[in-house]
Amino acid sequence: MNKIMKNIACLLAASMTFISCGNSALTGTNSGSLVDDRSSDVVMTFMLLFVVLILVISLIFVVSKKIVAYKNSPEHLERQKKRPTSARDIAEVAREASLSKKEKDLLWKICKTRKTPNVIYFVKETDDVEKLLKEEYNDMKTSRNEELIATLFSLRLKLLRTYKQVIVLRNTKVIETGTLFTFTQSKGFHYKLKLVDTNSDNMTFTLPKALSDSNDLPAALSKVSMVFEDKDFFPYEIETRIVRYEDGNDGEKRLITVHTDKIVPLKKRQTERIEIQAPCTFYSAKKQGKNEADAQYEVSEKEHEGTLEDVSMGGCRVITSLPIKAEQYLEIKGPMNKTDIDTAIGVIVRTTKRVDNNFILHVRFVKIGTAVKNKIQAIACGYEE
């Protein structure tokens, strides 16, 4: 700051010297001409205006530097974080996260009701956002306003997609115990292994009985690939080596593998899913109409049995002995949220044959009630047990 002021003073001194020299050169020491005097006054005025302009520009520069320095100071930043959320803050977040009017209005209501500090900074703390929205969901449950609850979940999805910072894992040593891994040995068979212990060298998994009693059990010292999702629902695939098998105290067989840095991020799903394996029934359906959004579906009375797996708001998997081809419509009836029996209509996007001659129907939902979607999402994102 002192350096800037010194530069301004030097500039002023130089300008005044220039004005004085210019005045002497134009008028002469003994000139008495009225025309020369008027010319001298014009030059003096111009020079003074020039000096004033330089002073104003310098002052603006100094003030702007101070303002920028203040805005970048920790004190100002902390003050901004703690101040109440304003409508302008909501508008900025709505623009960045591409919120709909309903989502924007709900966010504004939540921030006002719960006295949320500046939402521009708050949304970047995704754990706090989850806590806030879960509290709001618990209050909404009593009214069962399904449209409003659906807006809450769509708001949550957009905020997390926009502001959640994903830390990519580089080694299996940082994976938390309790994480579920999916192991696929034979085509179409997906086994869930739970990480129950980890140390500096090895990982210990519990084996499901279906795998430990099957012919799919991989040999010791062989390499295996598994897929898992971290606590932020980000998927990875790992390649590791089996060390040995052992019996656990609870009677379950244990799988011991080495840690590995062969860990690859996968494409994240659009919505979270529920790990489930439960009996279900399904019926063939025919679409009446061209557009899925407006279509009606004629559902057959003939019932088929299957197993419901991996449910999300967008679809599920059904295991069946029937070789049903892709593009067939189905009405599925089962425990979509693990407990309540609900129905949804979907279309088969892919069929996979397993080695046991059963088939996996990969189903995308085309007609599902808002209340059913809300129940699925409440479980999938941890708002309900």
CSV table of C-alpha atoms in Angstrom, one decimal:
chain,number,residue,atom,x,y,z
A,1,MET,CA,0.0,0.0,0.0
A,2,ASN,CA,2.8,2.4,0.9
A,3,LYS,CA,4.5,1.7,-2.5
A,4,ILE,CA,1.2,2.6,-4.3
A,5,MET,CA,0.9,5.9,-2.5
A,6,LYS,CA,4.6,6.7,-3.3
A,7,ASN,CA,3.9,6.0,-7.0
A,8,ILE,CA,0.9,8.3,-6.9
A,9,ALA,CA,2.9,11.1,-5.2
A,10,CYS,CA,5.6,10.8,-7.9
A,11,LEU,CA,3.0,10.9,-10.6
A,12,LEU,CA,1.5,14.0,-9.1
A,13,ALA,CA,4.9,15.7,-8.8
A,14,ALA,CA,5.8,14.9,-12.4
A,15,SER,CA,2.4,16.2,-13.6
A,16,MET,CA,2.7,19.4,-11.7
A,17,THR,CA,6.2,19.9,-13.1
A,18,PHE,CA,4.9,19.2,-16.6
A,19,ILE,CA,2.1,21.7,-16.1
A,20,SER,CA,4.5,24.4,-14.9
A,21,CYS,CA,6.9,23.8,-17.8
A,22,GLY,CA,4.1,23.8,-20.3
A,23,ASN,CA,2.7,27.0,-18.9
A,24,SER,CA,6.1,28.8,-19.2
A,25,ALA,CA,6.7,27.5,-22.7
A,26,LEU,CA,3.3,28.6,-23.9
A,27,THR,CA,3.1,32.1,-22.3
A,28,GLY,CA,6.7,33.2,-22.0
A,29,THR,CA,7.9,35.2,-19.0
A,30,ASN,CA,7.0,38.7,-20.4
A,31,SER,CA,4.1,38.0,-22.6
A,32,GLY,CA,1.0,40.2,-22.2
A,33,SER,CA,-1.2,38.8,-25.0
A,34,LEU,CA,-4.8,38.1,-24.0
A,35,VAL,CA,-5.0,35.3,-26.5
A,36,ASP,CA,-1.9,33.7,-25.0
A,37,ASP,CA,-3.4,34.0,-21.5
A,38,ARG,CA,-6.6,32.3,-22.6
A,39,SER,CA,-4.6,29.5,-24.2
A,40,SER,CA,-2.7,29.1,-21.0
A,41,ASP,CA,-5.9,28.8,-19.0
A,42,VAL,CA,-7.2,26.0,-21.3
A,43,VAL,CA,-4.0,24.0,-21.0
A,44,MET,CA,-3.9,24.4,-17.2
A,45,THR,CA,-7.5,23.2,-17.0
A,46,PHE,CA,-6.8,20.2,-19.2
A,47,MET,CA,-3.7,19.3,-17.1
A,48,LEU,CA,-5.6,19.6,-13.9
A,49,LEU,CA,-8.4,17.4,-15.2
A,50,PHE,CA,-5.7,14.9,-16.2
A,51,VAL,CA,-4.2,14.9,-12.7
A,52,VAL,CA,-7.7,14.5,-11.1
A,53,LEU,CA,-8.4,11.6,-13.5
A,54,ILE,CA,-5.2,9.9,-12.5
A,55,LEU,CA,-6.0,10.4,-8.8
A,56,VAL,CA,-9.5,8.9,-9.2
A,57,ILE,CA,-8.2,5.9,-11.1
A,58,SER,CA,-5.5,5.4,-8.5
A,59,LEU,CA,-8.0,5.7,-5.7
A,60,ILE,CA,-10.4,3.2,-7.4
A,61,PHE,CA,-7.5,0.8,-7.8
A,62,VAL,CA,-6.5,1.1,-4.2
A,63,VAL,CA,-10.0,0.6,-2.9
A,64,SER,CA,-10.7,-2.4,-5.2
A,65,LYS,CA,-7.5,-4.0,-4.0
A,66,LYS,CA,-8.6,-3.6,-0.5
A,67,ILE,CA,-12.1,-5.0,-1.2
A,68,VAL,CA,-10.6,-8.1,-3.0
A,69,ALA,CA,-8.2,-8.7,-0.1
A,70,TYR,CA,-11.1,-8.5,2.4
A,71,LYS,CA,-13.3,-10.8,0.4
A,72,ASN,CA,-10.5,-13.4,0.2
A,73,SER,CA,-9.7,-13.1,3.9
A,74,PRO,CA,-10.6,-16.0,6.3
A,75,GLU,CA,-12.7,-13.6,8.4
A,76,HIS,CA,-15.0,-12.6,5.5
A,77,LEU,CA,-15.3,-16.2,4.3
A,78,GLU,CA,-16.3,-17.4,7.7
A,79,ARG,CA,-18.8,-14.6,8.1
A,80,GLN,CA,-20.3,-15.5,4.7
A,81,LYS,CA,-20.6,-19.2,5.6
A,82,LYS,CA,-22.5,-18.4,8.9
A,83,ARG,CA,-24.9,-15.8,7.6
A,84,PRO,CA,-28.5,-16.9,6.9
A,85,THR,CA,-29.4,-18.2,3.5
A,86,SER,CA,-30.9,-15.6,1.2
A,87,ALA,CA,-33.2,-15.9,-1.9
A,88,ARG,CA,-30.2,-15.0,-4.0
A,89,ASP,CA,-28.2,-17.9,-2.6
A,90,ILE,CA,-31.0,-20.3,-3.4
A,91,ALA,CA,-31.2,-18.9,-7.0
A,92,GLU,CA,-27.4,-19.5,-7.4
A,93,VAL,CA,-27.6,-23.1,-6.2
A,94,ALA,CA,-30.7,-23.7,-8.3
A,95,ARG,CA,-28.8,-22.6,-11.4
A,96,GLU,CA,-25.7,-24.7,-10.7
A,97,ALA,CA,-27.7,-27.8,-9.8
A,98,SER,CA,-30.4,-27.3,-12.5
A,99,LEU,CA,-33.2,-27.5,-10.0
A,100,SER,CA,-36.8,-27.4,-11.1
A,101,LYS,CA,-39.1,-24.8,-9.6
A,102,LYS,CA,-40.6,-27.4,-7.2
A,103,GLU,CA,-37.1,-28.4,-6.1
A,104,LYS,CA,-36.0,-24.8,-5.7
A,105,ASP,CA,-39.1,-23.9,-3.7
A,106,LEU,CA,-38.6,-26.9,-1.4
A,107,LEU,CA,-34.9,-26.1,-0.8
A,108,TRP,CA,-35.9,-22.5,0.1
A,109,LYS,CA,-38.6,-23.7,2.5
A,110,ILE,CA,-36.2,-26.2,4.2
A,111,CYS,CA,-33.5,-23.5,4.6
A,112,LYS,CA,-35.9,-21.0,6.0
A,113,THR,CA,-37.7,-23.4,8.4
A,114,ARG,CA,-34.4,-25.0,9.6
A,115,LYS,CA,-32.4,-21.8,9.6
A,116,THR,CA,-29.8,-23.3,7.4
A,117,PRO,CA,-26.6,-21.1,7.1
A,118,ASN,CA,-25.5,-19.9,3.6
A,119,VAL,CA,-26.7,-22.7,1.3
A,120,ILE,CA,-24.0,-21.9,-1.2
A,121,TYR,CA,-21.4,-23.2,1.2
A,122,PHE,CA,-23.7,-25.7,3.0
A,123,VAL,CA,-24.4,-27.8,-0.1
A,124,LYS,CA,-20.7,-28.6,-0.4
A,125,GLU,CA,-20.8,-30.4,3.0
A,126,THR,CA,-22.7,-33.4,1.6
A,127,ASP,CA,-22.9,-35.3,5.0
A,128,ASP,CA,-24.7,-32.3,6.5
A,129,VAL,CA,-27.0,-32.1,3.4
A,130,GLU,CA,-27.9,-35.8,3.9
A,131,LYS,CA,-28.6,-35.2,7.6
A,132,LEU,CA,-30.8,-32.1,6.8
A,133,LEU,CA,-32.8,-33.9,4.1
A,134,LYS,CA,-33.2,-37.0,6.2
A,135,GLU,CA,-34.7,-34.8,9.0
A,136,GLU,CA,-37.0,-33.2,6.5
A,137,TYR,CA,-38.1,-36.7,5.2
A,138,ASN,CA,-38.9,-37.9,8.7
A,139,ASP,CA,-41.2,-34.9,9.2
A,140,MET,CA,-42.8,-35.5,5.8
A,141,LYS,CA,-43.6,-39.1,6.5
A,142,THR,CA,-46.6,-38.3,8.7
A,143,SER,CA,-48.4,-36.4,6.0
A,144,ARG,CA,-47.5,-39.0,3.2
A,145,ASN,CA,-47.5,-36.3,0.6
A,146,GLU,CA,-45.9,-38.6,-2.0
A,147,GLU,CA,-45.3,-35.9,-4.6
A,148,LEU,CA,-43.5,-33.7,-2.1
A,149,ILE,CA,-41.4,-36.7,-0.9
A,150,ALA,CA,-40.6,-37.5,-4.5
A,151,THR,CA,-39.4,-33.8,-4.9
A,152,LEU,CA,-37.2,-34.2,-1.9
A,153,PHE,CA,-35.5,-37.3,-3.3
A,154,SER,CA,-35.0,-35.6,-6.7
A,155,LEU,CA,-33.6,-32.5,-5.0
A,156,ARG,CA,-31.2,-34.8,-3.0
A,157,LEU,CA,-30.0,-36.5,-6.2
A,158,LYS,CA,-29.2,-33.3,-8.0
A,159,LEU,CA,-27.4,-31.7,-5.0
A,160,LEU,CA,-25.2,-34.8,-4.5
A,161,ARG,CA,-24.4,-35.1,-8.2
A,162,THR,CA,-23.5,-31.4,-8.4
A,163,TYR,CA,-21.5,-30.9,-5.2
A,164,LYS,CA,-20.4,-34.2,-3.8
A,165,GLN,CA,-16.6,-34.6,-4.1
A,166,VAL,CA,-15.7,-38.1,-5.0
A,167,ILE,CA,-12.4,-39.4,-3.6
A,168,VAL,CA,-11.2,-42.2,-5.9
A,169,LEU,CA,-9.9,-45.2,-4.0
A,170,ARG,CA,-6.4,-46.4,-4.9
A,171,ASN,CA,-6.0,-49.4,-2.6
A,172,THR,CA,-8.3,-51.9,-0.8
A,173,LYS,CA,-6.7,-51.1,2.6
A,174,VAL,CA,-9.1,-48.1,3.0
A,175,ILE,CA,-12.3,-50.1,2.3
A,176,GLU,CA,-14.5,-50.1,5.4
A,177,THR,CA,-15.6,-53.4,7.1
A,178,GLY,CA,-19.2,-54.2,6.4
A,179,THR,CA,-18.9,-53.4,2.7
A,180,LEU,CA,-20.7,-55.9,0.4
A,181,PHE,CA,-18.8,-57.3,-2.6
A,182,THR,CA,-20.4,-59.0,-5.6
A,183,PHE,CA,-18.5,-62.1,-6.9
A,184,THR,CA,-19.5,-63.7,-10.2
A,185,GLN,CA,-17.8,-67.0,-11.0
A,186,SER,CA,-20.3,-68.5,-13.5
A,187,LYS,CA,-22.3,-66.4,-15.9
A,188,GLY,CA,-25.5,-65.1,-14.2
A,189,PHE,CA,-24.6,-66.2,-10.7
A,190,HIS,CA,-23.9,-63.2,-8.4
A,191,TYR,CA,-22.8,-64.0,-4.8
A,192,LYS,CA,-22.7,-61.4,-2.0
A,193,LEU,CA,-19.5,-61.5,0.1
A,194,LYS,CA,-19.3,-59.3,3.2
A,195,LEU,CA,-16.0,-57.8,4.3
A,196,VAL,CA,-15.8,-58.6,8.1
A,197,ASP,CA,-12.1,-57.9,8.8
A,198,THR,CA,-9.1,-56.1,7.3
A,199,ASN,CA,-5.5,-55.7,8.4
A,200,SER,CA,-2.3,-54.5,6.8
A,201,ASP,CA,-2.0,-57.6,4.7
A,202,ASN,CA,-5.3,-59.3,4.2
A,203,MET,CA,-9.1,-59.0,3.8
A,204,THR,CA,-11.5,-61.5,5.3
A,205,PHE,CA,-15.0,-62.1,3.8
A,206,THR,CA,-17.9,-64.2,4.9
A,207,LEU,CA,-19.1,-66.6,2.1
A,208,PRO,CA,-22.8,-67.1,1.5
A,209,LYS,CA,-23.8,-70.7,1.9
A,210,ALA,CA,-24.9,-70.9,-1.7
A,211,LEU,CA,-21.3,-70.3,-2.8
A,212,SER,CA,-19.5,-72.3,-0.2
A,213,ASP,CA,-21.7,-75.4,-1.0
A,214,SER,CA,-21.4,-74.9,-4.8
A,215,ASN,CA,-19.0,-76.0,-7.5
A,216,ASP,CA,-18.3,-72.3,-8.2
A,217,LEU,CA,-15.9,-71.9,-5.3
A,218,PRO,CA,-12.6,-70.6,-6.7
A,219,ALA,CA,-9.4,-72.4,-5.7
A,220,ALA,CA,-6.9,-71.1,-3.2
A,221,LEU,CA,-4.1,-69.0,-4.7
A,222,SER,CA,-6.2,-68.2,-7.7
A,223,LYS,CA,-7.0,-64.6,-8.9
A,224,VAL,CA,-10.6,-63.4,-8.5
A,225,SER,CA,-12.5,-60.2,-9.5
A,226,MET,CA,-15.2,-58.6,-7.4
A,227,VAL,CA,-17.3,-55.5,-7.5
A,228,PHE,CA,-18.3,-53.3,-4.6
A,229,GLU,CA,-19.7,-49.8,-3.8
A,230,ASP,CA,-18.1,-47.5,-1.3
A,231,LYS,CA,-20.1,-45.6,1.3
A,232,ASP,CA,-20.9,-42.9,-1.3
A,233,PHE,CA,-22.4,-45.6,-3.6
A,234,PHE,CA,-19.5,-45.2,-6.0
A,235,PRO,CA,-18.8,-48.6,-7.7
A,236,TYR,CA,-15.4,-50.3,-8.2
A,237,GLU,CA,-14.0,-53.5,-9.5
A,238,ILE,CA,-10.9,-55.1,-7.8
A,239,GLU,CA,-8.7,-58.0,-8.8
A,240,THR,CA,-7.2,-59.9,-5.8
A,241,ARG,CA,-5.7,-63.3,-5.0
A,242,ILE,CA,-7.1,-65.8,-2.6
A,243,VAL,CA,-4.8,-66.8,0.3
A,244,ARG,CA,-6.9,-69.5,1.9
A,245,TYR,CA,-10.3,-70.5,3.3
A,246,GLU,CA,-11.1,-71.1,6.9
A,247,ASP,CA,-14.1,-71.8,9.2
A,248,GLY,CA,-15.5,-69.0,11.3
A,249,ASN,CA,-16.7,-69.2,14.9
A,250,ASP,CA,-20.2,-68.6,13.7
A,251,GLY,CA,-20.1,-71.7,11.4
A,252,GLU,CA,-19.8,-69.6,8.2
A,253,LYS,CA,-16.9,-70.2,5.9
A,254,ARG,CA,-14.4,-67.4,5.5
A,255,LEU,CA,-12.4,-66.3,2.4
A,256,ILE,CA,-9.0,-64.6,3.0
A,257,THR,CA,-7.5,-62.5,0.2
A,258,VAL,CA,-4.6,-60.2,-0.1
A,259,HIS,CA,-4.9,-56.4,-0.4
A,260,THR,CA,-4.5,-55.0,-3.9
A,261,ASP,CA,-4.0,-51.7,-5.8
A,262,LYS,CA,-5.7,-53.2,-8.8
A,263,ILE,CA,-8.9,-51.2,-8.2
A,264,VAL,CA,-10.8,-49.7,-11.1
A,265,PRO,CA,-13.7,-47.1,-10.8
A,266,LEU,CA,-16.8,-48.1,-12.7
A,267,LYS,CA,-19.6,-46.1,-14.2
A,268,LYS,CA,-22.0,-45.0,-11.4
A,269,ARG,CA,-25.6,-46.0,-11.5
A,270,GLN,CA,-28.3,-43.3,-12.0
A,271,THR,CA,-30.0,-44.2,-8.7
A,272,GLU,CA,-29.0,-46.3,-5.6
A,273,ARG,CA,-30.3,-49.8,-5.4
A,274,ILE,CA,-31.5,-52.2,-2.7
A,275,GLU,CA,-29.6,-55.5,-2.3
A,276,ILE,CA,-32.4,-58.0,-2.1
A,277,GLN,CA,-33.2,-61.6,-3.0
A,278,ALA,CA,-36.9,-62.4,-2.4
A,279,PRO,CA,-39.7,-64.4,-4.0
A,280,CYS,CA,-41.9,-62.5,-6.5
A,281,THR,CA,-44.6,-63.2,-9.0
A,282,PHE,CA,-44.9,-61.7,-12.5
A,283,TYR,CA,-47.4,-61.6,-15.4
A,284,SER,CA,-46.9,-60.8,-19.0
A,285,ALA,CA,-48.3,-57.5,-20.2
A,286,LYS,CA,-49.2,-55.8,-23.5
A,287,LYS,CA,-48.8,-52.1,-24.1
A,288,GLN,CA,-51.8,-50.2,-25.4
A,289,GLY,CA,-50.6,-47.0,-27.0
A,290,LYS,CA,-47.4,-45.8,-28.6
A,291,ASN,CA,-45.8,-43.7,-25.9
A,292,GLU,CA,-44.8,-45.4,-22.6
A,293,ALA,CA,-45.6,-42.3,-20.6
A,294,ASP,CA,-49.3,-42.3,-21.6
A,295,ALA,CA,-49.7,-46.1,-22.3
A,296,GLN,CA,-52.1,-48.4,-20.6
A,297,TYR,CA,-51.1,-52.1,-20.1
A,298,GLU,CA,-53.2,-55.2,-20.4
A,299,VAL,CA,-52.0,-57.7,-17.8
A,300,SER,CA,-52.4,-61.4,-18.2
A,301,GLU,CA,-54.0,-63.4,-15.4
A,302,LYS,CA,-51.4,-66.2,-15.7
A,303,GLU,CA,-49.0,-66.0,-12.8
A,304,HIS,CA,-45.3,-66.9,-12.9
A,305,GLU,CA,-42.9,-67.3,-10.0
A,306,GLY,CA,-39.4,-65.7,-9.8
A,307,THR,CA,-36.8,-64.2,-7.5
A,308,LEU,CA,-36.6,-60.4,-7.2
A,309,GLU,CA,-33.0,-58.9,-7.0
A,310,ASP,CA,-31.3,-55.6,-6.9
A,311,VAL,CA,-34.3,-53.2,-7.0
A,312,SER,CA,-33.9,-49.4,-7.7
A,313,MET,CA,-36.4,-46.7,-8.7
A,314,GLY,CA,-35.4,-47.4,-12.3
A,315,GLY,CA,-35.6,-51.2,-12.5
A,316,CYS,CA,-34.7,-54.6,-11.1
A,317,ARG,CA,-33.6,-58.1,-11.9
A,318,VAL,CA,-35.9,-61.1,-11.9
A,319,ILE,CA,-34.6,-64.7,-11.9
A,320,THR,CA,-36.8,-67.2,-13.6
A,321,SER,CA,-36.8,-70.6,-15.4
A,322,LEU,CA,-38.6,-69.0,-18.4
A,323,PRO,CA,-36.6,-68.0,-21.4
A,324,ILE,CA,-38.4,-64.7,-21.9
A,325,LYS,CA,-36.9,-62.5,-24.6
A,326,ALA,CA,-36.1,-58.8,-24.4
A,327,GLU,CA,-38.7,-56.1,-25.2
A,328,GLN,CA,-41.4,-58.1,-23.4
A,329,TYR,CA,-43.5,-56.1,-20.9
A,330,LEU,CA,-44.1,-57.6,-17.4
A,331,GLU,CA,-46.1,-56.7,-14.3
A,332,ILE,CA,-43.9,-57.6,-11.3
A,333,LYS,CA,-45.4,-58.1,-7.8
A,334,GLY,CA,-43.0,-58.4,-4.8
A,335,PRO,CA,-41.4,-56.8,-1.8
A,336,MET,CA,-39.8,-53.8,-3.6
A,337,ASN,CA,-38.6,-52.2,-0.4
A,338,LYS,CA,-37.9,-55.6,1.3
A,339,THR,CA,-41.2,-55.6,3.2
A,340,ASP,CA,-44.3,-54.2,1.4
A,341,ILE,CA,-45.7,-56.1,-1.5
A,342,ASP,CA,-46.0,-53.6,-4.4
A,343,THR,CA,-46.4,-53.8,-8.1
A,344,ALA,CA,-44.6,-52.2,-11.1
A,345,ILE,CA,-44.7,-52.6,-14.8
A,346,GLY,CA,-41.4,-52.9,-16.7
A,347,VAL,CA,-39.8,-53.9,-20.0
A,348,ILE,CA,-37.1,-56.5,-20.3
A,349,VAL,CA,-34.0,-54.8,-21.7
A,350,ARG,CA,-31.8,-57.9,-21.7
A,351,THR,CA,-32.0,-61.6,-20.8
A,352,THR,CA,-29.0,-63.6,-19.6
A,353,LYS,CA,-28.9,-67.4,-19.4
A,354,ARG,CA,-27.2,-68.9,-16.4
A,355,VAL,CA,-25.3,-72.2,-16.3
A,356,ASP,CA,-28.1,-73.8,-14.3
A,357,ASN,CA,-30.5,-73.1,-17.2
A,358,ASN,CA,-32.3,-70.3,-15.3
A,359,PHE,CA,-32.6,-66.8,-16.8
A,360,ILE,CA,-31.9,-63.3,-15.5
A,361,LEU,CA,-34.4,-60.7,-16.7
A,362,HIS,CA,-32.9,-57.2,-16.6
A,363,VAL,CA,-36.0,-55.1,-16.2
A,364,ARG,CA,-36.5,-51.3,-16.7
A,365,PHE,CA,-39.6,-49.9,-15.0
A,366,VAL,CA,-42.0,-48.0,-17.3
A,367,LYS,CA,-44.9,-47.6,-14.9
A,368,ILE,CA,-44.4,-47.5,-11.1
A,369,GLY,CA,-46.3,-45.5,-8.5
A,370,THR,CA,-44.8,-42.5,-6.8
A,371,ALA,CA,-45.3,-44.0,-3.4
A,372,VAL,CA,-43.6,-47.2,-4.4
A,373,LYS,CA,-40.6,-45.3,-5.8
A,374,ASN,CA,-40.4,-43.3,-2.6
A,375,LYS,CA,-40.3,-46.4,-0.5
A,376,ILE,CA,-37.6,-47.9,-2.6
A,377,GLN,CA,-35.5,-44.7,-2.5
A,378,ALA,CA,-36.0,-44.3,1.3
A,379,ILE,CA,-34.3,-47.7,1.8
A,380,ALA,CA,-31.7,-47.3,-1.0
A,381,CYS,CA,-30.3,-44.0,0.3
A,382,GLY,CA,-30.5,-45.0,4.0
A,383,TYR,CA,-33.4,-42.9,5.2
A,384,GLU,CA,-35.2,-46.1,6.3
A,385,GLU,CA,-33.8,-49.3,7.8
